[in-house]
Short mmCIF file of C-alpha atoms in Angstrom, two decimals:
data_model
loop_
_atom_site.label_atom_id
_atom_site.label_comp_id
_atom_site.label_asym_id
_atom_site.label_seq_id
_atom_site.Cartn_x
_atom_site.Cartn_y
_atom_site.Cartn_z
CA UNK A 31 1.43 -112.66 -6.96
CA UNK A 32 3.40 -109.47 -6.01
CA UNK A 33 4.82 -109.66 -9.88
CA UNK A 34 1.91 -110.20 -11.61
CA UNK A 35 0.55 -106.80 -9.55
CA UNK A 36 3.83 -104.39 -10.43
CA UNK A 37 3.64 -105.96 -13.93
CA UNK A 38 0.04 -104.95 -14.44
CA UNK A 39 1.03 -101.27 -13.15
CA UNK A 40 3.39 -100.74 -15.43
CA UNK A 41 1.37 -102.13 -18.15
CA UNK A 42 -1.34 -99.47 -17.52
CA UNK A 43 0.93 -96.69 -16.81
CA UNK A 44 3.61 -96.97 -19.05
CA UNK A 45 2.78 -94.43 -20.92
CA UNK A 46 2.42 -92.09 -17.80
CA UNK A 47 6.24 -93.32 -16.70
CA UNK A 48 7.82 -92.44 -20.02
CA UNK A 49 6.32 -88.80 -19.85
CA UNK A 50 7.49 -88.33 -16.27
CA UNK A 51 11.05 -90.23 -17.79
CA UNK A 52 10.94 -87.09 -20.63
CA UNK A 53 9.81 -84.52 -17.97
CA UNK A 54 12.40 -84.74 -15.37
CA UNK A 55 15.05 -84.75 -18.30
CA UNK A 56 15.70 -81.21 -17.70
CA UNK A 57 15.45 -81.60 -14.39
CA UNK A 58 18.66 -84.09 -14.22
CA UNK A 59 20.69 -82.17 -16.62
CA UNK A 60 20.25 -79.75 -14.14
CA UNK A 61 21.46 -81.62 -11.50
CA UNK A 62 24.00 -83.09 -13.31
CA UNK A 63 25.25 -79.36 -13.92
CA UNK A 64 24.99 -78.05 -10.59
CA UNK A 65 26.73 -80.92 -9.14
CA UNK A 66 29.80 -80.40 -11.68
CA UNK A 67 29.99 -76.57 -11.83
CA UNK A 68 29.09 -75.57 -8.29
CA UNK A 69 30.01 -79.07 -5.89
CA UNK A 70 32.53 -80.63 -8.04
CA UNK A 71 30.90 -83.56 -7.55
CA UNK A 72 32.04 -86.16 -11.19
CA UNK A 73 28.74 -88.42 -10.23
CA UNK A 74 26.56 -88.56 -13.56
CA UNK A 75 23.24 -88.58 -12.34
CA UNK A 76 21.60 -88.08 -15.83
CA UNK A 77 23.38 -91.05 -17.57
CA UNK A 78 22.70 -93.43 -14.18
CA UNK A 79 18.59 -92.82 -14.29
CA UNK A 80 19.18 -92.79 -18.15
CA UNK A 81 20.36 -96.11 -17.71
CA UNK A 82 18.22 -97.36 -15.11
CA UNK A 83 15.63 -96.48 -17.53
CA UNK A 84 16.51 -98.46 -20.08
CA UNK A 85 17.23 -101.43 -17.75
CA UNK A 86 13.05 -100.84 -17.44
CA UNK A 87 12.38 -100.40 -20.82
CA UNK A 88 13.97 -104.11 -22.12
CA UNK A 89 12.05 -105.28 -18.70
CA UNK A 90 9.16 -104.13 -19.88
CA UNK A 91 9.52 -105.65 -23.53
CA UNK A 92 10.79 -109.20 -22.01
CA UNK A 93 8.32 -109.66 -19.34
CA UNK A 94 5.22 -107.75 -19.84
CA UNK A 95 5.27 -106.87 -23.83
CA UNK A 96 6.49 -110.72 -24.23
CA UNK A 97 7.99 -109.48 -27.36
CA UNK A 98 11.74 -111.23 -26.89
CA UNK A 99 12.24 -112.08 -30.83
CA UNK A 100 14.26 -109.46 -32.57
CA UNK A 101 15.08 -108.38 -29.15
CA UNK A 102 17.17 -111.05 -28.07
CA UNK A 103 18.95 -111.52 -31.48
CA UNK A 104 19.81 -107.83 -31.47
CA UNK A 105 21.05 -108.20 -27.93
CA UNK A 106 23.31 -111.03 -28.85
CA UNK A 107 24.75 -109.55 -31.66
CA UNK A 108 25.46 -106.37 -29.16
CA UNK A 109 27.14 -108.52 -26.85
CA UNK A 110 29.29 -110.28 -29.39
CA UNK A 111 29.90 -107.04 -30.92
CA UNK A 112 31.22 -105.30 -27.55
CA UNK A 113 33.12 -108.24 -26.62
CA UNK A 114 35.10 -107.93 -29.82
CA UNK A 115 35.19 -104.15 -29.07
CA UNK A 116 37.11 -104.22 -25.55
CA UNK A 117 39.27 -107.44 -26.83
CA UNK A 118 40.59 -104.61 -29.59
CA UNK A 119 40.57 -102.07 -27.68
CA UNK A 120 43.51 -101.30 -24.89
CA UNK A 121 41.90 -102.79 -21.71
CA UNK A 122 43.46 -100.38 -19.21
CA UNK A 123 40.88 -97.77 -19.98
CA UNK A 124 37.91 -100.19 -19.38
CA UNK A 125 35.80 -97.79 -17.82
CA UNK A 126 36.44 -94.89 -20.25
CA UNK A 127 35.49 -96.82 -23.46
CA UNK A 128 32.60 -98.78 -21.54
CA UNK A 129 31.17 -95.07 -20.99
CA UNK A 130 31.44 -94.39 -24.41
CA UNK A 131 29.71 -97.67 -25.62
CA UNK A 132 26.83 -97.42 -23.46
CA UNK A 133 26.91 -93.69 -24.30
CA UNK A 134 26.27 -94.18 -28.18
CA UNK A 135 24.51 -97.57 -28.02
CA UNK A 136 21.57 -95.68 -26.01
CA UNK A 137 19.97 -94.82 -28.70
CA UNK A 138 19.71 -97.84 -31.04
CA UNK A 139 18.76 -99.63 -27.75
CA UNK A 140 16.18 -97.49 -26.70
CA UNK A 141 14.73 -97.41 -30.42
CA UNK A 142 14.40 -101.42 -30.68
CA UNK A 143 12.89 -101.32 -27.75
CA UNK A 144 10.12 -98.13 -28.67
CA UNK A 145 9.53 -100.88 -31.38
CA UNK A 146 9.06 -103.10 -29.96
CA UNK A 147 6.33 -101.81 -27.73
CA UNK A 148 3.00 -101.08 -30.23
CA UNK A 149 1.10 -98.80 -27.45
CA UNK A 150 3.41 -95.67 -26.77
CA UNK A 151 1.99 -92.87 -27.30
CA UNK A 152 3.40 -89.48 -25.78
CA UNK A 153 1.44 -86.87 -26.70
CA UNK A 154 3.65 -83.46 -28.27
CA UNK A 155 2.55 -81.05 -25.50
CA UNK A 156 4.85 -83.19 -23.24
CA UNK A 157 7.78 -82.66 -25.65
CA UNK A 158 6.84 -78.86 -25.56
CA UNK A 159 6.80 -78.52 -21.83
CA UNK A 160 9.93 -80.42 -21.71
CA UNK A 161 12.06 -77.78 -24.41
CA UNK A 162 10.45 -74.85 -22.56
CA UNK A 163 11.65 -76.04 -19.21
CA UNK A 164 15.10 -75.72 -20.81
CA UNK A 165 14.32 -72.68 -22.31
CA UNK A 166 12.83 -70.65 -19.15
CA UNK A 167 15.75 -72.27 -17.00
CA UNK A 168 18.06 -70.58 -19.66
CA UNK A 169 16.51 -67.43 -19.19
CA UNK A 170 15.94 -67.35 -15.51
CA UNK A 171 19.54 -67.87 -15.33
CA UNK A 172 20.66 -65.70 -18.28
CA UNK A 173 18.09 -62.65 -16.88
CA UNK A 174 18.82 -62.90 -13.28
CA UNK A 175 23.14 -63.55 -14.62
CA UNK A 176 23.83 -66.28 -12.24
CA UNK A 177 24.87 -68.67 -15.62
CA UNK A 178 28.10 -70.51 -16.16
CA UNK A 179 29.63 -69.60 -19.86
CA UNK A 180 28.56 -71.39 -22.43
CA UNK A 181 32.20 -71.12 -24.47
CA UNK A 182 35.36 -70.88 -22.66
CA UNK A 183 37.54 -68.70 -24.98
CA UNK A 184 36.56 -65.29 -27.09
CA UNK A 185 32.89 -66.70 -28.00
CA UNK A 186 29.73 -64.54 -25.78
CA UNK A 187 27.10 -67.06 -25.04
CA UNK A 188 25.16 -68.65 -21.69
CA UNK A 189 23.51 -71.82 -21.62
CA UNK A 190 22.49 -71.03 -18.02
CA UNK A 191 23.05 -73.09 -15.31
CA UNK A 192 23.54 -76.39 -17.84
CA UNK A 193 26.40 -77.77 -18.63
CA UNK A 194 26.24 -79.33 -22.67
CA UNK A 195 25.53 -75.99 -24.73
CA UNK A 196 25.76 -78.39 -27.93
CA UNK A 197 23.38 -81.16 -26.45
CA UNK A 198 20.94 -78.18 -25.19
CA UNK A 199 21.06 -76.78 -28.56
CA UNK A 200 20.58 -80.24 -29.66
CA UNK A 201 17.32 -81.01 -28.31
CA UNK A 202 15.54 -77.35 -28.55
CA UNK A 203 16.81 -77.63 -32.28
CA UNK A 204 14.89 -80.98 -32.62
CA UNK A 205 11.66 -79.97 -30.73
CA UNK A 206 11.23 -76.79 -32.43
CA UNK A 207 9.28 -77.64 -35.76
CA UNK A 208 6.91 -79.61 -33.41
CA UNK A 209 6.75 -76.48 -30.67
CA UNK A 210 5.68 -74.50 -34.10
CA UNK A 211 2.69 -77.15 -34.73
CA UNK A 212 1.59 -77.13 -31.47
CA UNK A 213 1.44 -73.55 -31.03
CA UNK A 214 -0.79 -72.90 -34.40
CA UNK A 215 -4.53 -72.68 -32.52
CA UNK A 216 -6.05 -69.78 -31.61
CA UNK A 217 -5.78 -70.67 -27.32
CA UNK A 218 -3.79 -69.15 -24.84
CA UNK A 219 -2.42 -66.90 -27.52
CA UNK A 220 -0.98 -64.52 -24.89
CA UNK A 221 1.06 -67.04 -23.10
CA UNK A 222 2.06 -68.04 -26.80
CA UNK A 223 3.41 -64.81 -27.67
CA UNK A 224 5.19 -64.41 -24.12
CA UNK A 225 6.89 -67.84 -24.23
CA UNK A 226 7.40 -67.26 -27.90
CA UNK A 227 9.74 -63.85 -26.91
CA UNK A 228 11.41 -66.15 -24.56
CA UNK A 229 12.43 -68.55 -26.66
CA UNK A 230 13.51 -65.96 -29.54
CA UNK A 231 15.84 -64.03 -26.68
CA UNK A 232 17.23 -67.27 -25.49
CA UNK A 233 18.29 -68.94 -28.73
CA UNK A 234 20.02 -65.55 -29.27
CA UNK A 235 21.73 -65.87 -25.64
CA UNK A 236 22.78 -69.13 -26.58
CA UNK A 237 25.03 -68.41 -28.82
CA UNK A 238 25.28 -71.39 -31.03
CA UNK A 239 24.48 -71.69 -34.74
CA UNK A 240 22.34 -74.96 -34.40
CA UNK A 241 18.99 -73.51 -32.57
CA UNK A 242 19.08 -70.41 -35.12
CA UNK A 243 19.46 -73.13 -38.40
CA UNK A 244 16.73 -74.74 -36.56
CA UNK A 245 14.39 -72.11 -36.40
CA UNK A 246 15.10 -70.97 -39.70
CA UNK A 247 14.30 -73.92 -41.25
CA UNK A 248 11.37 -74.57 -39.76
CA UNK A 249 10.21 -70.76 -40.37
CA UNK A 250 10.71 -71.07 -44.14
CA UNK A 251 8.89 -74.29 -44.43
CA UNK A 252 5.79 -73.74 -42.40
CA UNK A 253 5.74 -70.22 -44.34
CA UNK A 254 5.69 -72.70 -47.87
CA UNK A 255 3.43 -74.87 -46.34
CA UNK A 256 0.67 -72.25 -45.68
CA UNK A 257 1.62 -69.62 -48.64
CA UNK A 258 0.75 -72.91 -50.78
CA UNK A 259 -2.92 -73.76 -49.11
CA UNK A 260 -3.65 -70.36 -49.04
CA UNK A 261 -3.10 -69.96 -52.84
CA UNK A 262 -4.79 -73.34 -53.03
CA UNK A 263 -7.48 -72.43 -51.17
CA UNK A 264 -7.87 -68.78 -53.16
CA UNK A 265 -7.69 -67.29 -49.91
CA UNK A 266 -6.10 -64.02 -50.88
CA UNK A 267 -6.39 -62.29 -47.18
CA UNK A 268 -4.53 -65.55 -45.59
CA UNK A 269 -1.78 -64.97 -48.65
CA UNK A 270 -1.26 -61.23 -47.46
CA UNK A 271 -1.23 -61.69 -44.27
CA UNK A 272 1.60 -63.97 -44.66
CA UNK A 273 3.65 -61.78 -46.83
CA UNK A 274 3.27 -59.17 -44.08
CA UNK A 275 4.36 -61.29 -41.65
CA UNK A 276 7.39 -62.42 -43.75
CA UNK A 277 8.26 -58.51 -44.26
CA UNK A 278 7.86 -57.79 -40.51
CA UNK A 279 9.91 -60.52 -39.07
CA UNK A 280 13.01 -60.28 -41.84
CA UNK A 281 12.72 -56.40 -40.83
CA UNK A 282 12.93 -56.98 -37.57
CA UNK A 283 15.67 -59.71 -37.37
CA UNK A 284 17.82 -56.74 -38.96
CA UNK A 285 17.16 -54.92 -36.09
CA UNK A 286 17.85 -57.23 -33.40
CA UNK A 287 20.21 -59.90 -34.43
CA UNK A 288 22.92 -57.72 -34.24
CA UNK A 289 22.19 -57.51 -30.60
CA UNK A 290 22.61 -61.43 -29.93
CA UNK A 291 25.26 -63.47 -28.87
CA UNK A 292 25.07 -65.61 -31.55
CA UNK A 293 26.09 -62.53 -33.74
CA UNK A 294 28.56 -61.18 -31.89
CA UNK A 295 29.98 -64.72 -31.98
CA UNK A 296 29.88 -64.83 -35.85
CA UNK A 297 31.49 -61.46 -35.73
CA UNK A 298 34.13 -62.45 -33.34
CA UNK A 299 34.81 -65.36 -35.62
CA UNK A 300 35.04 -62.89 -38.46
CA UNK A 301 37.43 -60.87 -36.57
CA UNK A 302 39.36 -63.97 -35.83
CA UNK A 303 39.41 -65.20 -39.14
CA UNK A 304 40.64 -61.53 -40.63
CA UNK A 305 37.62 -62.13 -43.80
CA UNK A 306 36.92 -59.23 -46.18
CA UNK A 307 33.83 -60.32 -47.50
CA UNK A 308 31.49 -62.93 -47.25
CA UNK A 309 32.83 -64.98 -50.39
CA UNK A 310 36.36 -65.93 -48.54
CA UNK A 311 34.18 -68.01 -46.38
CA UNK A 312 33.54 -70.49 -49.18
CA UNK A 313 36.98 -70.00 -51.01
CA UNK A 314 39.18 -70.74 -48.15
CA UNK A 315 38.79 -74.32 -46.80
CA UNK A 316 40.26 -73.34 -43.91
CA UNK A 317 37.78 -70.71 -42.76
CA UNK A 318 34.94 -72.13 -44.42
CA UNK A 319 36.11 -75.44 -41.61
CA UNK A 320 36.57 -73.23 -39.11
CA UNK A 321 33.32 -71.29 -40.02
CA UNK A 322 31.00 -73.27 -41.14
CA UNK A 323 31.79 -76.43 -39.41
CA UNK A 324 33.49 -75.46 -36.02
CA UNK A 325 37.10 -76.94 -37.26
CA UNK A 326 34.62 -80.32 -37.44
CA UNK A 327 36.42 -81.08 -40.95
CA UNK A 328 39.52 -80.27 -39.37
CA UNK A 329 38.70 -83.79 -36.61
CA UNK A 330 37.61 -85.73 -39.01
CA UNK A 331 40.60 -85.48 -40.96
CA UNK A 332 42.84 -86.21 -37.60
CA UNK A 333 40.49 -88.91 -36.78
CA UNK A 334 40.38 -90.56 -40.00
CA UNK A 335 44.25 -90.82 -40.15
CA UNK A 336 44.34 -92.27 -37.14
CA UNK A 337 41.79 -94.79 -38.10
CA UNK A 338 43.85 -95.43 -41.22
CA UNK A 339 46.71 -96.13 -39.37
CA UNK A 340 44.84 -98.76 -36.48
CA UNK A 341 45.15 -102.42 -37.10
CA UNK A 342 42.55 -104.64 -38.83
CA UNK A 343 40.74 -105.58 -35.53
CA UNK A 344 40.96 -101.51 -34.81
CA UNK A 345 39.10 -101.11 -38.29
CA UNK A 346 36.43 -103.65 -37.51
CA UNK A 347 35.32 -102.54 -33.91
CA UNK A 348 36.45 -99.34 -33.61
CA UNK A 349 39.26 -97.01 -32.08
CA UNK A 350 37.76 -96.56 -29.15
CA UNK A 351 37.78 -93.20 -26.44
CA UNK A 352 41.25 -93.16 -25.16
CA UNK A 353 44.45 -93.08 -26.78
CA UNK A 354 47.41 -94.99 -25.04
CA UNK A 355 48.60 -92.62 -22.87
CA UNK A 356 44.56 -92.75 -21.56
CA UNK A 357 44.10 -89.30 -23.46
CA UNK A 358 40.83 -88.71 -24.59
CA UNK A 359 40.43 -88.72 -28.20
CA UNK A 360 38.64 -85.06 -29.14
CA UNK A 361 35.75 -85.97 -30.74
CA UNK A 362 34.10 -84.72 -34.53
CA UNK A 363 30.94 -83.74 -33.61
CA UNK A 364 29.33 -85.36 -36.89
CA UNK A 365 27.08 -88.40 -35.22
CA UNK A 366 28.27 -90.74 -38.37
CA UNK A 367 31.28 -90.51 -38.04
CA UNK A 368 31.98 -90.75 -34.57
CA UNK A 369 29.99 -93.75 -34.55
CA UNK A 370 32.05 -95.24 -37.70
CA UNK A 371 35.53 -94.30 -35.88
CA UNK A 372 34.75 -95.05 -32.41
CA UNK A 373 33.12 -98.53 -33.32
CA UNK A 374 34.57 -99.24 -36.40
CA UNK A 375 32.45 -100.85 -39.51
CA UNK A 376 30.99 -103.89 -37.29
CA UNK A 377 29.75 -101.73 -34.94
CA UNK A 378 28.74 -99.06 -37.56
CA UNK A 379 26.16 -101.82 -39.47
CA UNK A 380 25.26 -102.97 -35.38
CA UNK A 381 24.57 -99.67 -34.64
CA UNK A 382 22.88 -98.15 -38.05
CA UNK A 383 20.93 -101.37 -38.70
CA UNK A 384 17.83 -100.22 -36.34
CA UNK A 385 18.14 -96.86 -37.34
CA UNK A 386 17.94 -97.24 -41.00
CA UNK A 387 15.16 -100.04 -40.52
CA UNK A 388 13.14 -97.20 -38.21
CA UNK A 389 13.42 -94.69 -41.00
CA UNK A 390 12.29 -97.28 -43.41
CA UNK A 391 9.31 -97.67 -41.63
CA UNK A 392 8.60 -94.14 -41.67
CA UNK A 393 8.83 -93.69 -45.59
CA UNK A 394 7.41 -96.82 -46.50
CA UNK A 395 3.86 -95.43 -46.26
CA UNK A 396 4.20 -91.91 -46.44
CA UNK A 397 1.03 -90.78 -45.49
CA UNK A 398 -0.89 -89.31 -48.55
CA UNK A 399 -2.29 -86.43 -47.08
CA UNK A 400 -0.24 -84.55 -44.49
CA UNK A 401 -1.63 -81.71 -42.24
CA UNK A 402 0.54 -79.26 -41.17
CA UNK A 403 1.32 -81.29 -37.22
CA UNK A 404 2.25 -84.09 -39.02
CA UNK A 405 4.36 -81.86 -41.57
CA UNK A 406 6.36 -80.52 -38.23
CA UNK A 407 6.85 -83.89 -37.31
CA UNK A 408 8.84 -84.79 -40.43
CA UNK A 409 10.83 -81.80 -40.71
CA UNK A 410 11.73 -82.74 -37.16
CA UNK A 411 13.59 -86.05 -38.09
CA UNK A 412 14.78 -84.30 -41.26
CA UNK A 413 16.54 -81.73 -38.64
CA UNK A 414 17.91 -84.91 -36.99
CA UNK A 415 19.26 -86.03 -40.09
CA UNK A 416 20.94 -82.76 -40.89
CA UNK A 417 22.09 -81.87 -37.33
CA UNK A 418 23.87 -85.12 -36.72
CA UNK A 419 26.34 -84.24 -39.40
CA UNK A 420 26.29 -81.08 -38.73
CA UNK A 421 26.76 -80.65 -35.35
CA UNK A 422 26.61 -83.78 -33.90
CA UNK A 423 25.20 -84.75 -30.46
CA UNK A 424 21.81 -85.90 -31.67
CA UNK A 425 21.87 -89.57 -31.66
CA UNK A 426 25.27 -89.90 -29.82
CA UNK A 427 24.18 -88.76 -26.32
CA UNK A 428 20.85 -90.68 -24.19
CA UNK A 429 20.11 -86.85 -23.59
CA UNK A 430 19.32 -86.13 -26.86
CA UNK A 431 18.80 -88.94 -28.67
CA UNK A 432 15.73 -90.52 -26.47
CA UNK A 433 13.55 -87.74 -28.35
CA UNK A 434 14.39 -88.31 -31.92
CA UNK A 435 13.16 -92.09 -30.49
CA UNK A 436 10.17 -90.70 -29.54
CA UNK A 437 9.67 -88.44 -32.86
CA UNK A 438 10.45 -91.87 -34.97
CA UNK A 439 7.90 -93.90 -32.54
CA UNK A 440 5.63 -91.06 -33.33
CA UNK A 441 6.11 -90.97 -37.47
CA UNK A 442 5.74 -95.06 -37.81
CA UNK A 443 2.69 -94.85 -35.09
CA UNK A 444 1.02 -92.22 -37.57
CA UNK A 445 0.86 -94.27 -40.45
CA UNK A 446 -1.07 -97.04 -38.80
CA UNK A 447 -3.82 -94.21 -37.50
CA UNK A 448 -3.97 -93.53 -41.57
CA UNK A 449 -4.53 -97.27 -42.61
CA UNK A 450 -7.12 -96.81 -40.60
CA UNK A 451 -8.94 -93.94 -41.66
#
């Protein structure tokens, strides 16, 4: 019948729909943006086709993939788990903590699902195009000054025409180490370097610390990684090269980061902060909060009282969005924790459980032998790791979160290729 037909569509091209799905990602938080900034218009496009896509997803896993098991259980336990959620929660913001529920239980969803599914494969070129959409919308915007603000107060910084500098940040923060792998062969170097100047200049527009502790990162440990086979390998030329490379670009980021907004913000927070030297930064909990962490600690504390303070069934299954005067609570900005505060320690375990089994997976067979793509690919979940604490909106948000899925899928997918081998 008509069914059987659609079914056996998708079952072919599922792997062709999820790449679209990741494509068009910019695309909607584009939209999304537009629709806010310029038409006033409240209508979340982004988290509607979000949802609607994972509406497909669990369709696919219950009636194609046949693959209801663990699926249904973990469902169940969901729904008992919500129910108990609104039944503590006050019900005259409904709609505000439903948002937030669906909002954070994307990605555990979405991941069960991934799992559920053995054939995914999206290749990393996809993720590439996908961060330097972002990127060369940031710059056509940020070159041609039609942006909104990325910050409203003192801070410089443009995000463009999008709205979420933090879950931007987020996902170029995320994709870099796996950009970095993809752009190691010798083809198309010249497009390479171009988009590679783009993406420098925009992280500095920016303005936020995550993208630059991002690239960092991942410049330090490729650099290990191939300073180590090249002494391996006694291949002396390959060594220099490096170092001159290493001298070059710390010479040059003297030069120009100065010139970026991400300085001038650290400067302006200086200024704000009235520091002498470097070392009040760590001695003064204060500043090192505001400094280091964005007043995050600062939050956490205000949150965590206030969880201290809620009722038993308020400890269990969270404290919700909205306070009673239907106030939204500010949120930390540290992935854990909101998730621990917001759903309390029931929906903590609910949420963590498929997390923490995913990354089991993934270290259970550590591959052996890693080449340097596969290398990227672990430092980008160990960037997920660190960012969620640090500056949250990684596994919180369906915009973000559906590619640390993907990078997960990719890392337990990679071990059965080994088996193989």
């Amino acid at each position: 019948g008509i069914m059987q037909k659609v079914n056996g569509f998708i079952n072919k091209n599922l792997n062709l729909i999820i790449t679209i799905f990741i494509i068009i990602q910019p695309i909607l938080d584009l939209v999304v943006s537009l629709s806010l900034n310029v038409f006033h218009v409240g209508l979340n496009l982004g988290m509607i086709v979000r949802m609607l896509f994972l509406v497909f997803m669990s369709y696919v896993v219950f009636f194609i993939k046949g693959k209801r098991k663990y699926l249904l259980v973990y469902f169940f336990i969901l729904l008992f788990y919500s129910l108990g959620y609104f039944l503590a929660l006050d019900s005259n913001y409904f709609m505000s903590n439903l948002h937030g529920l669906l909002r954070i239980f994307y990605f555990p969803l979405m991941l069960i699902l991934f799992l559920n599914i053995k054939d995914i494969k999206i290749d990393n070129k996809i993720l590439v195009m996908t961060m330097f959409i972002y990127i060369i919308l940031i710059f056509i915007a940020v070159v041609t000054n039609t942006g909104f603000n990325s910050y409203d107060i003192a801070k410089k910084g443009s995000l463009g025409w999008f709205n979420s500098t933090n879950e931007i940040s987020g996902i170029i923060s995320i994709l870099l180490p796996i950009t970095v792998a993809q752009f190691m062969n010798k083809k198309n170097i010249v497009i390479k370097v171009v988009l590679s100047l783009i993406f420098i200049f925009v992280i500095g527009e920016i303005g936020t610390k995550t993208p630059v502790l991002s690239l960092l990162i991942t410049f330090l440990v490729s650099f290990i990684y191939f300073m180590i086979r090249s002494l391996k390998k006694k291949n002396y030329k390959i060594f220099t090269g490096l170092l001159i490379i290493l001298t070059s670009v710390t010479v040059t980021s003297f030069l120009v980061v100065p010139k970026t907004n991400f300085y001038k913000n650290i400067m302006i927070h200086v200024k704000y902060l009235k520091l002498d030297s470097v070392d009040d930064i760590f001695e003064n909990d204060y500043v090192f909060d505001h400094f280091i962490f964005s007043q995050r600690i600062t939050f956490l504390k205000n949150t965590s009282n206030r969880y201290n303070k809620a009722s038993l069934k308020n400890k269990l299954f969270g404290i919700g969005y909205v306070n009673k005067n239907g106030k939204e609570y500010k949120a930390i900005e540290m992935d854990y924790y909101d998730v621990f505060y917001n759903h309390g320690i029931l929906g903590f375990i609910v949420y963590f459980s498929v997390y923490i089994y995913s990354l089991y997976l993934v270290f259970k067979n550590l591959a052996k032998k890693i080449d340097f793509k596969q290398l990227m690919e672990y430092l980008s979940l160990i960037l997920v790791l660190i960012l969620s604490l640090h500056s949250g909106h990684i596994i919180t948000t369906p915009a973000v979160c559906i590619y640390v899925v993907i990078i997960l899928k990719k890392l337990i997918n990679n071990k059965a290729s080994f088996m193989n081998e």
